[in-house]
Coordinates of C-alpha atoms in Angstrom, one line a residue:
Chain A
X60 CA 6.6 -9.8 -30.2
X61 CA 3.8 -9.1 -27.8
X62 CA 0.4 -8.1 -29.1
X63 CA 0.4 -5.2 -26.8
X64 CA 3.5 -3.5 -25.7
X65 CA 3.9 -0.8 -22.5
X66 CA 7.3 0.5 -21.2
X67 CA 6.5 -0.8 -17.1
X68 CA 8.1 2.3 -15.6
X69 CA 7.8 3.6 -12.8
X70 CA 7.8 7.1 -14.1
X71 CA 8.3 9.1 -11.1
X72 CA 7.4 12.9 -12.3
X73 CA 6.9 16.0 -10.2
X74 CA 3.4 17.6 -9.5
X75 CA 2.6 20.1 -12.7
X76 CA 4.7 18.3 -14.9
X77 CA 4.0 16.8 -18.3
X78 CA 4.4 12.8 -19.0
X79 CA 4.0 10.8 -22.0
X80 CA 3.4 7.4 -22.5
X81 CA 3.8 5.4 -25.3
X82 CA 2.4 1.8 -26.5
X83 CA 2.8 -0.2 -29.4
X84 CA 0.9 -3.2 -31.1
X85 CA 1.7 -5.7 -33.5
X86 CA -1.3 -6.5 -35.6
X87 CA -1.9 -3.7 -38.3
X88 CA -5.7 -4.6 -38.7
X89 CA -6.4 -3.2 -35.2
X90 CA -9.6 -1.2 -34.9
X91 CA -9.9 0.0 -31.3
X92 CA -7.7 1.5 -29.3
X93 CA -8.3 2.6 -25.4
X94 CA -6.3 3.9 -22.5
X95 CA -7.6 2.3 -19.2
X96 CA -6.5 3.6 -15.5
X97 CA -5.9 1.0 -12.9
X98 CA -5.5 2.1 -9.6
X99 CA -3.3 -0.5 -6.8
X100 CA -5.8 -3.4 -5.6
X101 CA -9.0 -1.9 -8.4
X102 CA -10.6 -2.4 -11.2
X103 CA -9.6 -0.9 -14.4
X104 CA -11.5 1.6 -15.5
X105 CA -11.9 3.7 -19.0
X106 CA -10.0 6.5 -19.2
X107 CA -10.4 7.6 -22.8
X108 CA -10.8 5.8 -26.5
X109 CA -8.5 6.9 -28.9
X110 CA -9.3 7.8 -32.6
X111 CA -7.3 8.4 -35.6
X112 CA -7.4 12.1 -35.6
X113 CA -6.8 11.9 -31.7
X114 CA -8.4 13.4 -28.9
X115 CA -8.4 15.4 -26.1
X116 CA -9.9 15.2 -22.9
X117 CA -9.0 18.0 -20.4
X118 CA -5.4 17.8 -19.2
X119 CA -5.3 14.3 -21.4
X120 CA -4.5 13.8 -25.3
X121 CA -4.4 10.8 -26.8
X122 CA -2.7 9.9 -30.2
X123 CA -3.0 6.8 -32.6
X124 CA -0.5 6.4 -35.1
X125 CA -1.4 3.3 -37.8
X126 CA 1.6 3.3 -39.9
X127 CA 3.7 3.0 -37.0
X128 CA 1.3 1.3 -34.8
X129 CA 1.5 2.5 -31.9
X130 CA -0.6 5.3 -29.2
X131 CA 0.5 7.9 -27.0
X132 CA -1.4 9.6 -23.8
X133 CA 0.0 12.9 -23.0
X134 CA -0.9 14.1 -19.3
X135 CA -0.3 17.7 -18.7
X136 CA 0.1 19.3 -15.4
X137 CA 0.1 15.8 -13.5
X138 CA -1.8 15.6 -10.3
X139 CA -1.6 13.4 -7.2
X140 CA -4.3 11.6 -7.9
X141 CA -3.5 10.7 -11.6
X142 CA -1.1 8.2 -9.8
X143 CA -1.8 4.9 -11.1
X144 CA -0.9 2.5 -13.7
X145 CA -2.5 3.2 -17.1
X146 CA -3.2 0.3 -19.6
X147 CA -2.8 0.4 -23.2
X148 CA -5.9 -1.7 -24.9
X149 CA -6.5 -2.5 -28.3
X150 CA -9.2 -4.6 -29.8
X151 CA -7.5 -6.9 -32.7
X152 CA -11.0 -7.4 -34.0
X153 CA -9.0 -10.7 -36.1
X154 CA -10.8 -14.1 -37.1
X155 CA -14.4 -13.1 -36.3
X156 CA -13.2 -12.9 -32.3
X157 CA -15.4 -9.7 -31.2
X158 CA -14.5 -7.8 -28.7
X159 CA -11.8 -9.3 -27.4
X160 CA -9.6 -6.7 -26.0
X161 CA -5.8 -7.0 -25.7
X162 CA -4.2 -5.3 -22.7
X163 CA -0.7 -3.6 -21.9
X164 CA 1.4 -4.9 -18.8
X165 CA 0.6 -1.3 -18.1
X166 CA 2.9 1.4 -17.1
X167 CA 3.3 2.5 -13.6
X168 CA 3.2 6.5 -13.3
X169 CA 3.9 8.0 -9.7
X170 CA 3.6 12.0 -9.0
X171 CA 5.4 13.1 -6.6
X172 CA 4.7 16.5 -4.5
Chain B
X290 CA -26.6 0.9 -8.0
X291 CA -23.2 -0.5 -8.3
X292 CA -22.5 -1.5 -12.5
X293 CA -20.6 -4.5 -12.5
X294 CA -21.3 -6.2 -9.2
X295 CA -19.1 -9.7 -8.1
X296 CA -18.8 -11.8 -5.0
X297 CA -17.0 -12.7 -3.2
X298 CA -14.3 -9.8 -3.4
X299 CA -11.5 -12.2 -1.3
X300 CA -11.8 -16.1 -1.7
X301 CA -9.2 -18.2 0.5
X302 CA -9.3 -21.7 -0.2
X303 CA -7.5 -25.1 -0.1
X304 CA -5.9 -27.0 -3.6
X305 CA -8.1 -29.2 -4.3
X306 CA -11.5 -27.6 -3.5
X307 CA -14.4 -26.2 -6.0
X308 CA -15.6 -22.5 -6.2
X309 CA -17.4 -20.1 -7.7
X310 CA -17.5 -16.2 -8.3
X311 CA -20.8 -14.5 -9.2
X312 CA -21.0 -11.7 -11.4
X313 CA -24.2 -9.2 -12.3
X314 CA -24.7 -6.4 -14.1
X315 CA -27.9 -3.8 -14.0
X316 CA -26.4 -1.8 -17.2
X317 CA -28.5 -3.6 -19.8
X318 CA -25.1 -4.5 -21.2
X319 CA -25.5 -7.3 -23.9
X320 CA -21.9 -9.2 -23.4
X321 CA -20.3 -9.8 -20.1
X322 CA -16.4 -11.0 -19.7
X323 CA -14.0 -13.0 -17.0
X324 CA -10.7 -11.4 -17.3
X325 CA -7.7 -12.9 -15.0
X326 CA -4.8 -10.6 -13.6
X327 CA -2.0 -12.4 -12.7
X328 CA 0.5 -11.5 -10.1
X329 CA 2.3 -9.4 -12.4
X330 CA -0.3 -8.0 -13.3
X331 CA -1.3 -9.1 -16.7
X332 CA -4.8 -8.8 -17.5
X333 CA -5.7 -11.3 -20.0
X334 CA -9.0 -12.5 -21.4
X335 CA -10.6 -16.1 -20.2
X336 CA -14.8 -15.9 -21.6
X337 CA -16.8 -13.7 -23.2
X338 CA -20.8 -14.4 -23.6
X339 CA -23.1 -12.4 -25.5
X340 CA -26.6 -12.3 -24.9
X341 CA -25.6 -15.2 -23.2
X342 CA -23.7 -17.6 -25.8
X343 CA -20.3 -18.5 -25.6
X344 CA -18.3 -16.2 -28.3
X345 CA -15.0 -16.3 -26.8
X346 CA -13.6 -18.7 -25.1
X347 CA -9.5 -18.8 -24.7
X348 CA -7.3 -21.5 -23.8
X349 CA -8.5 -22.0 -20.3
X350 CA -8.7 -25.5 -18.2
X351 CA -11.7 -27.1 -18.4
X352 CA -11.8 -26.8 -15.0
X353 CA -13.0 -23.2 -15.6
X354 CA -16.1 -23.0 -16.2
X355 CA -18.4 -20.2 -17.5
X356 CA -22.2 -20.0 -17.0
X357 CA -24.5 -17.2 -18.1
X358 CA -28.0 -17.5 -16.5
X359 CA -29.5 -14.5 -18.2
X360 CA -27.7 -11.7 -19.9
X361 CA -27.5 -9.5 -17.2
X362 CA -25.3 -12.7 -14.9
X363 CA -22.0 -14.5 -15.7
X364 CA -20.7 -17.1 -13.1
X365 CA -17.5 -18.7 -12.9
X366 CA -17.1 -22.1 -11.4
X367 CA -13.9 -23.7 -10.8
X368 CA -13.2 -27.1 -10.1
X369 CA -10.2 -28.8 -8.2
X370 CA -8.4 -25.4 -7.6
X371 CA -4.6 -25.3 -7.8
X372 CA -2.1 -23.1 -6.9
X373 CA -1.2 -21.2 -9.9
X374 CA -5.0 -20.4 -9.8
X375 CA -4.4 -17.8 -7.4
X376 CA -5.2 -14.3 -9.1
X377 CA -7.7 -11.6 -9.4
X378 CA -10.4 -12.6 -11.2
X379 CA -12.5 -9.6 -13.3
X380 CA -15.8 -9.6 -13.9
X381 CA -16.6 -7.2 -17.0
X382 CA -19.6 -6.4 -19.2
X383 CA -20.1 -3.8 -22.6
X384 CA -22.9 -2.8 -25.0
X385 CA -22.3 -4.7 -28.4
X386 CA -19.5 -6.7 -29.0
X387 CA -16.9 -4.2 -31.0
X388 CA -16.0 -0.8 -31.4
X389 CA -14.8 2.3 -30.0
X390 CA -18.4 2.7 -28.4
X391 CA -18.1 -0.9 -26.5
X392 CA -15.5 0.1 -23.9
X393 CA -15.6 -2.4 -20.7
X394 CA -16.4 -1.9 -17.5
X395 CA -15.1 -4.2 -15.2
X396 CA -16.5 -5.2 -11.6
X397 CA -14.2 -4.9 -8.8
X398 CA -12.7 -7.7 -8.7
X399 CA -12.4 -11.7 -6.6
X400 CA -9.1 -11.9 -4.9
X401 CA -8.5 -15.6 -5.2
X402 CA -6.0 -17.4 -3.0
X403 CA -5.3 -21.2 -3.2
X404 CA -3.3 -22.5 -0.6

């Protein structure tokens, strides 16, 4: 099993609509969770952290759920510009490694007008 | 006043041949981070220095080779490139070394290309 597990897509959604992606990860001592935004040929770049009573951040939420171990970002009322592929993080924080973050494949979200 | 700063952004070079990619950081950030992304896009962990020791260091050749000046600088030299070195290398750096406060943020990448 991967550490850090993304469904790859494409989700192709309409403008205005709402997607949700889901992520899942395999050690249960995880302490930090992120969602990262990737645009084609760029650096990642923070999107929002996640904690465990989730959180919002304008048209995004994000959700952490520890017993089932796994995190959801909800986008509501997608825009053009939130096309991008979006990367699941999580910091193990195992074996006295520090801040060495896993990332997703990613998953590929496309808005369409 | 770019963050994460790294050069070159595109490197085309022969098997065989040595580089490196310079990274810098004006954030005050203590650690700093190579990350490789592979054509599929994996984005997967290589060094980590803090304050400039070595505290991560994956399974990477030795031919990779990390060096951190000063806190604020991580280079990356390569030796005797081969093809499956061809990637995007990332340059990151973060305040601490844990946490939900210790996001990274990553530079904008080296487009590496063995041939």
């Amino acid at each position: 099993r991967k550490e850090v597990e993304q469904d790859p897509g494409p989700f192709n959604v309409p403008e205005g609509a709402t997607v949700a992606f889901n992520c899942t990860y395999s050690n249960s001592a995880s302490q930090s969770f992120f969602w990262y935004r990737q645009d084609c040929r760029k650096e990642p770049k923070l999107l929002m952290s996640v904690y465990s009573s989730g959180n919002e951040d304008g048209r995004f939420t994000a959700q952490l759920n520890r017993a089932s171990q796994y995190i959801s970002l909800l986008i509501r009322d997608s825009k053009l510009s939130d096309s991008a592929t979006y990367l699941c993080v999580v910091n193990p924080s195992y074996g006295g490694a520090t801040n060495k973050l896993i990332f997703g494949t990613g998953t590929l979200l496309a808005v369409q007008p | 006043d770019t963050a994460v700063s790294q050069t070159p952004k595109y490197l085309v070079t022969q098997m065989g041949n040595d580089k490196s990619i310079k990274c810098e950081q004006n954030l005050g950030h203590d650690t700093m981070y190579w990350y490789k992304q592979d054509s599929k896009k994996f984005l997967k962990i290589m060094f980590s220095y803090n304050n400039k020791e070595l505290i991560i260091n994956e399974t990477v050749p030795n031919r990779f080779s990390p060096k951190s000046p000063d806190k604020a600088h991580l280079n990356l030299h390569i030796n005797s490139l081969e093809l499956g070195d061809s990637a995007v290398y990332f340059c990151a750096s973060s305040q601490g070394t844990g946490g939900t406060n210790s996001p990274l943020h990553f530079g904008n990448g080296t487009r590496l290309t063995v041939t």
